[in-house]
Amino acid sequence: MLNMETFGRRIASLRQRAGLTQNDVAEVCLVTVQAVSKWERGLSCPDALMLERIAKALGVEIQELFCEKSHEAI
C-alpha cells in the first residue's frame, strides 16, 4: 500500500531537486498550487492519470515518483 506521506515527501524532494516551485508544478499539471501542496504533505493523492503530468513536470519517469531506483519501493 502506498504511504501518502512518503510519496508526498518524494514529490517535494524531486520538485526541489529540479529547482521548481509548487506553482511551476501546478501549471504543468493544470491543477492549483493547493493541490500540489496537499500531495506533498500527504493529505491527498493524485489520481493515476495525473502521475504522467507530475513526472513530466519534474523531469522524471513515473517510476521515480515511487522509488529512487527501480528496486527501492516506497
PDB file of C-alpha atoms in Angstrom:
ATOM      1  CA  MET A   1       0.000   0.000   0.000  1.00  0.00           C
ATOM      2  CA  LEU A   2       1.214   3.489  -0.826  1.00  0.00           C
ATOM      3  CA  ASN A   3       2.292   5.587   2.139  1.00  0.00           C
ATOM      4  CA  MET A   4       0.930   9.016   1.202  1.00  0.00           C
ATOM      5  CA  GLU A   5       3.324  10.945   3.457  1.00  0.00           C
ATOM      6  CA  THR A   6       6.363   9.207   1.979  1.00  0.00           C
ATOM      7  CA  PHE A   7       5.006   9.687  -1.534  1.00  0.00           C
ATOM      8  CA  GLY A   8       4.414  13.375  -0.820  1.00  0.00           C
ATOM      9  CA  ARG A   9       7.930  13.856   0.523  1.00  0.00           C
ATOM     10  CA  ARG A  10       9.252  12.178  -2.626  1.00  0.00           C
ATOM     11  CA  ILE A  11       7.337  14.605  -4.860  1.00  0.00           C
ATOM     12  CA  ALA A  12       8.591  17.571  -2.815  1.00  0.00           C
ATOM     13  CA  SER A  13      12.168  16.291  -2.979  1.00  0.00           C
ATOM     14  CA  LEU A  14      12.033  15.763  -6.744  1.00  0.00           C
ATOM     15  CA  ARG A  15      10.478  19.201  -7.222  1.00  0.00           C
ATOM     16  CA  GLN A  16      13.166  20.893  -5.174  1.00  0.00           C
ATOM     17  CA  ARG A  17      15.906  18.922  -6.938  1.00  0.00           C
ATOM     18  CA  ALA A  18      14.506  20.193 -10.252  1.00  0.00           C
ATOM     19  CA  GLY A  19      14.563  23.762  -8.943  1.00  0.00           C
ATOM     20  CA  LEU A  20      10.809  24.157  -9.332  1.00  0.00           C
ATOM     21  CA  THR A  21       8.195  25.837  -7.187  1.00  0.00           C
ATOM     22  CA  GLN A  22       4.837  24.310  -6.316  1.00  0.00           C
ATOM     23  CA  ASN A  23       3.356  26.856  -8.708  1.00  0.00           C
ATOM     24  CA  ASP A  24       5.577  25.590 -11.551  1.00  0.00           C
ATOM     25  CA  VAL A  25       4.351  22.033 -10.990  1.00  0.00           C
ATOM     26  CA  ALA A  26       0.751  23.181 -10.671  1.00  0.00           C
ATOM     27  CA  GLU A  27       0.917  24.971 -14.021  1.00  0.00           C
ATOM     28  CA  VAL A  28       2.248  21.935 -15.884  1.00  0.00           C
ATOM     29  CA  CYS A  29      -0.249  19.623 -14.163  1.00  0.00           C
ATOM     30  CA  LEU A  30      -3.155  22.025 -14.709  1.00  0.00           C
ATOM     31  CA  VAL A  31      -4.082  21.991 -11.018  1.00  0.00           C
ATOM     32  CA  THR A  32      -3.989  24.520  -8.198  1.00  0.00           C
ATOM     33  CA  VAL A  33      -0.977  25.205  -6.018  1.00  0.00           C
ATOM     34  CA  GLN A  34      -3.108  23.954  -3.141  1.00  0.00           C
ATOM     35  CA  ALA A  35      -3.432  20.558  -4.841  1.00  0.00           C
ATOM     36  CA  VAL A  36       0.349  20.255  -5.176  1.00  0.00           C
ATOM     37  CA  SER A  37       0.763  21.314  -1.549  1.00  0.00           C
ATOM     38  CA  LYS A  38      -1.702  18.645  -0.414  1.00  0.00           C
ATOM     39  CA  TRP A  39       0.140  15.975  -2.423  1.00  0.00           C
ATOM     40  CA  GLU A  40       3.449  16.985  -0.857  1.00  0.00           C
ATOM     41  CA  ARG A  41       2.015  16.968   2.664  1.00  0.00           C
ATOM     42  CA  GLY A  42       0.401  13.579   2.158  1.00  0.00           C
ATOM     43  CA  LEU A  43      -3.099  14.976   2.621  1.00  0.00           C
ATOM     44  CA  SER A  44      -4.300  13.809  -0.783  1.00  0.00           C
ATOM     45  CA  CYS A  45      -3.036  11.588  -3.533  1.00  0.00           C
ATOM     46  CA  PRO A  46      -3.127  12.425  -7.230  1.00  0.00           C
ATOM     47  CA  ASP A  47      -5.124  10.052  -9.403  1.00  0.00           C
ATOM     48  CA  ALA A  48      -3.355   7.648 -11.728  1.00  0.00           C
ATOM     49  CA  LEU A  49      -3.892   9.861 -14.778  1.00  0.00           C
ATOM     50  CA  MET A  50      -2.161  12.767 -13.033  1.00  0.00           C
ATOM     51  CA  LEU A  51       1.040  10.783 -12.421  1.00  0.00           C
ATOM     52  CA  GLU A  52       2.217  11.252 -16.000  1.00  0.00           C
ATOM     53  CA  ARG A  53       1.803  15.024 -15.740  1.00  0.00           C
ATOM     54  CA  ILE A  54       3.620  15.130 -12.409  1.00  0.00           C
ATOM     55  CA  ALA A  55       6.515  13.081 -13.768  1.00  0.00           C
ATOM     56  CA  LYS A  56       6.725  15.338 -16.828  1.00  0.00           C
ATOM     57  CA  ALA A  57       6.710  18.461 -14.651  1.00  0.00           C
ATOM     58  CA  LEU A  58       9.517  17.048 -12.509  1.00  0.00           C
ATOM     59  CA  GLY A  59      11.531  15.728 -15.445  1.00  0.00           C
ATOM     60  CA  VAL A  60      11.479  12.119 -14.249  1.00  0.00           C
ATOM     61  CA  GLU A  61       9.988   8.781 -15.242  1.00  0.00           C
ATOM     62  CA  ILE A  62       6.757   7.796 -13.483  1.00  0.00           C
ATOM     63  CA  GLN A  63       8.587   5.028 -11.595  1.00  0.00           C
ATOM     64  CA  GLU A  64      10.820   7.632  -9.937  1.00  0.00           C
ATOM     65  CA  LEU A  65       7.773   9.108  -8.209  1.00  0.00           C
ATOM     66  CA  PHE A  66       7.607   5.913  -6.177  1.00  0.00           C
ATOM     67  CA  CYS A  67      11.237   4.949  -5.701  1.00  0.00           C
ATOM     68  CA  GLU A  68      14.717   6.349  -6.076  1.00  0.00           C
ATOM     69  CA  LYS A  69      15.892   3.341  -8.012  1.00  0.00           C
ATOM     70  CA  SER A  70      13.814   0.661  -9.648  1.00  0.00           C
ATOM     71  CA  HIS A  71      14.485  -1.782  -6.777  1.00  0.00           C
ATOM     72  CA  GLU A  72      13.747   0.653  -3.926  1.00  0.00           C
ATOM     73  CA  ALA A  73       9.993   0.759  -3.449  1.00  0.00           C
ATOM     74  CA  ILE A  74       8.440   3.261  -1.062  1.00  0.00           C
TER      75      ILE A  74
END
